[in-house]
């Protein structure tokens, strides 16, 4: 029986279902397929993934630039839903910021996203304080526990 070679569509489908993308929407970053579990449009996914990564890396300046220029600075308010989204284990951007240990990112998120709370838990019941302790972000733990505004909630 004659076997036809893979078409471009076949290769694209194979590439799509591989373990990681080598280039994601022209950004040149590796993205696990687990990161793409969201209700957002494909156009918004790159913003969400970059925000999560800046939170994990504690890259406040990059986070701030992306937040104000690409999300809060746009007239399209649908992008604001990115700030309230959760991943498949229920972690919000606050949880990612706690893992990254950035007090500035945490304060910015709490200021511009009043729906996010410091006592929010993911599906495992972990608050941002749990994650900060687990990752050894002791300065963030100290900040959360010494701030009267936040310590009452935790």
PDB file of C-alpha atoms in Angstrom:
ATOM      1  CA  UNK A   1       0.000   0.000   0.000  1.00  0.00           C
ATOM      2  CA  UNK A   2       1.240   3.459  -0.858  1.00  0.00           C
ATOM      3  CA  UNK A   3       2.090   5.710   2.131  1.00  0.00           C
ATOM      4  CA  UNK A   4       1.975   9.387   1.478  1.00  0.00           C
ATOM      5  CA  UNK A   5       4.532  11.672   3.096  1.00  0.00           C
ATOM      6  CA  UNK A   6       3.496  13.928   5.937  1.00  0.00           C
ATOM      7  CA  UNK A   7       1.806  17.077   4.771  1.00  0.00           C
ATOM      8  CA  UNK A   8       2.456  20.458   6.350  1.00  0.00           C
ATOM      9  CA  UNK A   9      -0.825  20.105   8.242  1.00  0.00           C
ATOM     10  CA  UNK A  10       0.223  16.698   9.599  1.00  0.00           C
ATOM     11  CA  UNK A  11       3.531  18.127  10.770  1.00  0.00           C
ATOM     12  CA  UNK A  12       1.781  21.095  12.353  1.00  0.00           C
ATOM     13  CA  UNK A  13      -0.551  18.762  14.272  1.00  0.00           C
ATOM     14  CA  UNK A  14       2.390  16.644  15.418  1.00  0.00           C
ATOM     15  CA  UNK A  15       4.226  19.755  16.508  1.00  0.00           C
ATOM     16  CA  UNK A  16       1.149  21.027  18.352  1.00  0.00           C
ATOM     17  CA  UNK A  17       0.802  17.862  20.412  1.00  0.00           C
ATOM     18  CA  UNK A  18       4.472  17.468  21.252  1.00  0.00           C
ATOM     19  CA  UNK A  19       5.634  17.943  24.847  1.00  0.00           C
ATOM     20  CA  UNK A  20       6.836  21.514  24.460  1.00  0.00           C
ATOM     21  CA  UNK A  21       6.719  24.268  21.913  1.00  0.00           C
ATOM     22  CA  UNK A  22      10.135  25.419  20.855  1.00  0.00           C
ATOM     23  CA  UNK A  23       8.765  28.763  19.748  1.00  0.00           C
ATOM     24  CA  UNK A  24       5.485  30.080  21.099  1.00  0.00           C
ATOM     25  CA  UNK A  25       3.792  32.768  19.040  1.00  0.00           C
ATOM     26  CA  UNK A  26       7.100  34.199  17.936  1.00  0.00           C
ATOM     27  CA  UNK A  27       8.308  34.868  21.488  1.00  0.00           C
ATOM     28  CA  UNK A  28      11.151  32.374  21.350  1.00  0.00           C
ATOM     29  CA  UNK A  29      10.361  30.784  24.733  1.00  0.00           C
ATOM     30  CA  UNK A  30       9.687  27.177  25.621  1.00  0.00           C
ATOM     31  CA  UNK A  31       6.150  26.589  26.857  1.00  0.00           C
ATOM     32  CA  UNK A  32       4.921  23.422  28.516  1.00  0.00           C
ATOM     33  CA  UNK A  33       1.523  22.279  27.315  1.00  0.00           C
ATOM     34  CA  UNK A  34       0.382  22.395  30.945  1.00  0.00           C
ATOM     35  CA  UNK A  35       0.763  26.165  30.832  1.00  0.00           C
ATOM     36  CA  UNK A  36      -1.820  26.416  28.077  1.00  0.00           C
ATOM     37  CA  UNK A  37      -4.795  25.314  30.178  1.00  0.00           C
ATOM     38  CA  UNK A  38      -6.947  28.376  30.201  1.00  0.00           C
ATOM     39  CA  UNK A  39     -10.222  29.806  29.075  1.00  0.00           C
ATOM     40  CA  UNK A  40      -8.507  32.722  27.367  1.00  0.00           C
ATOM     41  CA  UNK A  41      -8.179  33.368  23.694  1.00  0.00           C
ATOM     42  CA  UNK A  42      -4.966  32.332  22.015  1.00  0.00           C
ATOM     43  CA  UNK A  43      -4.060  35.996  21.532  1.00  0.00           C
ATOM     44  CA  UNK A  44      -4.272  36.555  25.273  1.00  0.00           C
ATOM     45  CA  UNK A  45      -2.364  33.418  26.257  1.00  0.00           C
ATOM     46  CA  UNK A  46       1.025  34.929  25.515  1.00  0.00           C
ATOM     47  CA  UNK A  47       0.245  37.800  27.896  1.00  0.00           C
ATOM     48  CA  UNK A  48      -0.865  35.401  30.628  1.00  0.00           C
ATOM     49  CA  UNK A  49       2.173  33.144  30.247  1.00  0.00           C
ATOM     50  CA  UNK A  50       4.548  36.103  30.315  1.00  0.00           C
ATOM     51  CA  UNK A  51       2.849  37.525  33.419  1.00  0.00           C
ATOM     52  CA  UNK A  52       3.128  34.161  35.166  1.00  0.00           C
ATOM     53  CA  UNK A  53       6.785  33.849  34.249  1.00  0.00           C
ATOM     54  CA  UNK A  54       7.603  37.375  35.411  1.00  0.00           C
ATOM     55  CA  UNK A  55       5.871  36.570  38.701  1.00  0.00           C
ATOM     56  CA  UNK A  56       7.858  33.342  39.096  1.00  0.00           C
ATOM     57  CA  UNK A  57      11.117  35.083  38.242  1.00  0.00           C
ATOM     58  CA  UNK A  58      10.372  38.060  40.494  1.00  0.00           C
ATOM     59  CA  UNK A  59      10.988  40.358  37.515  1.00  0.00           C
ATOM     60  CA  UNK A  60       9.055  43.378  38.754  1.00  0.00           C
ATOM     61  CA  UNK A  61      10.074  45.868  36.051  1.00  0.00           C
ATOM     62  CA  UNK A  62       9.109  43.426  33.287  1.00  0.00           C
ATOM     63  CA  UNK A  63       5.863  42.595  35.069  1.00  0.00           C
ATOM     64  CA  UNK A  64       5.004  46.265  35.568  1.00  0.00           C
ATOM     65  CA  UNK A  65       5.725  47.134  31.935  1.00  0.00           C
ATOM     66  CA  UNK A  66       3.557  44.293  30.644  1.00  0.00           C
ATOM     67  CA  UNK A  67       0.754  45.030  33.087  1.00  0.00           C
ATOM     68  CA  UNK A  68       0.496  48.749  32.407  1.00  0.00           C
ATOM     69  CA  UNK A  69       1.290  48.798  28.708  1.00  0.00           C
ATOM     70  CA  UNK A  70      -0.439  45.679  27.433  1.00  0.00           C
ATOM     71  CA  UNK A  71      -3.292  45.077  29.873  1.00  0.00           C
ATOM     72  CA  UNK A  72      -4.318  48.077  31.968  1.00  0.00           C
ATOM     73  CA  UNK A  73      -3.315  50.549  29.243  1.00  0.00           C
ATOM     74  CA  UNK A  74      -5.612  49.036  26.605  1.00  0.00           C
ATOM     75  CA  UNK A  75      -9.161  50.147  25.959  1.00  0.00           C
ATOM     76  CA  UNK A  76     -10.241  46.526  25.554  1.00  0.00           C
ATOM     77  CA  UNK A  77     -11.281  45.503  29.058  1.00  0.00           C
ATOM     78  CA  UNK A  78     -11.453  41.798  28.159  1.00  0.00           C
ATOM     79  CA  UNK A  79      -7.731  41.530  28.911  1.00  0.00           C
ATOM     80  CA  UNK A  80      -8.446  42.269  32.575  1.00  0.00           C
ATOM     81  CA  UNK A  81      -9.798  38.729  32.929  1.00  0.00           C
ATOM     82  CA  UNK A  82      -6.204  37.534  32.551  1.00  0.00           C
ATOM     83  CA  UNK A  83      -5.405  39.037  35.948  1.00  0.00           C
ATOM     84  CA  UNK A  84      -8.123  36.966  37.620  1.00  0.00           C
ATOM     85  CA  UNK A  85      -7.450  33.682  35.860  1.00  0.00           C
ATOM     86  CA  UNK A  86      -6.255  30.540  37.567  1.00  0.00           C
ATOM     87  CA  UNK A  87      -4.271  27.605  36.286  1.00  0.00           C
ATOM     88  CA  UNK A  88      -5.349  23.971  36.455  1.00  0.00           C
ATOM     89  CA  UNK A  89      -4.426  23.670  40.153  1.00  0.00           C
ATOM     90  CA  UNK A  90      -6.248  26.878  41.052  1.00  0.00           C
ATOM     91  CA  UNK A  91      -3.213  29.143  41.429  1.00  0.00           C
ATOM     92  CA  UNK A  92      -3.668  32.802  40.597  1.00  0.00           C
ATOM     93  CA  UNK A  93      -0.992  35.331  39.688  1.00  0.00           C
ATOM     94  CA  UNK A  94      -0.675  36.018  43.434  1.00  0.00           C
ATOM     95  CA  UNK A  95       0.406  32.425  43.980  1.00  0.00           C
ATOM     96  CA  UNK A  96       2.990  32.754  41.215  1.00  0.00           C
ATOM     97  CA  UNK A  97       4.243  36.023  42.722  1.00  0.00           C
ATOM     98  CA  UNK A  98       4.578  34.363  46.135  1.00  0.00           C
ATOM     99  CA  UNK A  99       6.664  31.579  44.599  1.00  0.00           C
ATOM    100  CA  UNK A 100       8.849  34.193  42.937  1.00  0.00           C
ATOM    101  CA  UNK A 101       9.188  36.155  46.158  1.00  0.00           C
ATOM    102  CA  UNK A 102       8.506  39.640  44.785  1.00  0.00           C
ATOM    103  CA  UNK A 103       6.825  41.907  47.306  1.00  0.00           C
ATOM    104  CA  UNK A 104       6.429  44.605  44.638  1.00  0.00           C
ATOM    105  CA  UNK A 105       4.565  42.314  42.239  1.00  0.00           C
ATOM    106  CA  UNK A 106       2.359  41.121  45.082  1.00  0.00           C
ATOM    107  CA  UNK A 107       1.469  44.672  46.144  1.00  0.00           C
ATOM    108  CA  UNK A 108       0.811  45.734  42.537  1.00  0.00           C
ATOM    109  CA  UNK A 109      -1.522  42.796  41.960  1.00  0.00           C
ATOM    110  CA  UNK A 110      -3.416  43.496  45.172  1.00  0.00           C
ATOM    111  CA  UNK A 111      -3.713  47.179  44.274  1.00  0.00           C
ATOM    112  CA  UNK A 112      -4.987  46.756  40.709  1.00  0.00           C
ATOM    113  CA  UNK A 113      -6.948  43.512  41.176  1.00  0.00           C
ATOM    114  CA  UNK A 114      -9.249  43.956  44.161  1.00  0.00           C
ATOM    115  CA  UNK A 115     -10.812  40.549  43.463  1.00  0.00           C
ATOM    116  CA  UNK A 116      -7.535  38.865  44.419  1.00  0.00           C
ATOM    117  CA  UNK A 117      -7.096  38.331  48.146  1.00  0.00           C
ATOM    118  CA  UNK A 118      -4.069  37.266  50.175  1.00  0.00           C
ATOM    119  CA  UNK A 119      -6.074  34.468  51.774  1.00  0.00           C
ATOM    120  CA  UNK A 120      -7.096  32.910  48.430  1.00  0.00           C
ATOM    121  CA  UNK A 121      -6.224  29.240  48.234  1.00  0.00           C
ATOM    122  CA  UNK A 122      -5.463  26.988  45.305  1.00  0.00           C
ATOM    123  CA  UNK A 123      -6.987  23.512  44.957  1.00  0.00           C
ATOM    124  CA  UNK A 124      -4.461  22.139  47.448  1.00  0.00           C
ATOM    125  CA  UNK A 125      -5.485  24.693  50.075  1.00  0.00           C
ATOM    126  CA  UNK A 126      -2.239  26.665  49.831  1.00  0.00           C
ATOM    127  CA  UNK A 127      -2.306  30.404  50.393  1.00  0.00           C
ATOM    128  CA  UNK A 128       0.409  32.744  49.186  1.00  0.00           C
ATOM    129  CA  UNK A 129       2.017  32.516  52.634  1.00  0.00           C
ATOM    130  CA  UNK A 130       2.238  28.723  52.332  1.00  0.00           C
ATOM    131  CA  UNK A 131       3.916  28.998  48.933  1.00  0.00           C
ATOM    132  CA  UNK A 132       6.314  31.731  50.048  1.00  0.00           C
ATOM    133  CA  UNK A 133       7.392  29.582  53.013  1.00  0.00           C
ATOM    134  CA  UNK A 134       7.699  26.466  50.877  1.00  0.00           C
ATOM    135  CA  UNK A 135       9.930  28.257  48.353  1.00  0.00           C
ATOM    136  CA  UNK A 136      12.064  29.887  51.047  1.00  0.00           C
ATOM    137  CA  UNK A 137      10.910  33.447  50.325  1.00  0.00           C
ATOM    138  CA  UNK A 138      11.334  34.508  53.943  1.00  0.00           C
ATOM    139  CA  UNK A 139      11.406  38.254  53.277  1.00  0.00           C
ATOM    140  CA  UNK A 140       7.984  37.933  51.657  1.00  0.00           C
ATOM    141  CA  UNK A 141       6.750  35.861  54.607  1.00  0.00           C
ATOM    142  CA  UNK A 142       8.003  38.516  57.001  1.00  0.00           C
ATOM    143  CA  UNK A 143       6.304  41.222  54.961  1.00  0.00           C
ATOM    144  CA  UNK A 144       2.963  39.370  54.917  1.00  0.00           C
ATOM    145  CA  UNK A 145       3.030  38.585  58.625  1.00  0.00           C
ATOM    146  CA  UNK A 146       4.258  42.002  59.761  1.00  0.00           C
ATOM    147  CA  UNK A 147       1.783  43.978  57.683  1.00  0.00           C
ATOM    148  CA  UNK A 148      -1.339  44.505  59.745  1.00  0.00           C
ATOM    149  CA  UNK A 149      -3.402  44.819  56.579  1.00  0.00           C
ATOM    150  CA  UNK A 150      -2.481  41.290  55.470  1.00  0.00           C
ATOM    151  CA  UNK A 151      -1.703  39.429  58.697  1.00  0.00           C
ATOM    152  CA  UNK A 152      -5.333  39.667  59.878  1.00  0.00           C
ATOM    153  CA  UNK A 153      -6.447  37.778  56.758  1.00  0.00           C
ATOM    154  CA  UNK A 154      -3.872  35.025  57.077  1.00  0.00           C
TER     155      UNK A 154
END
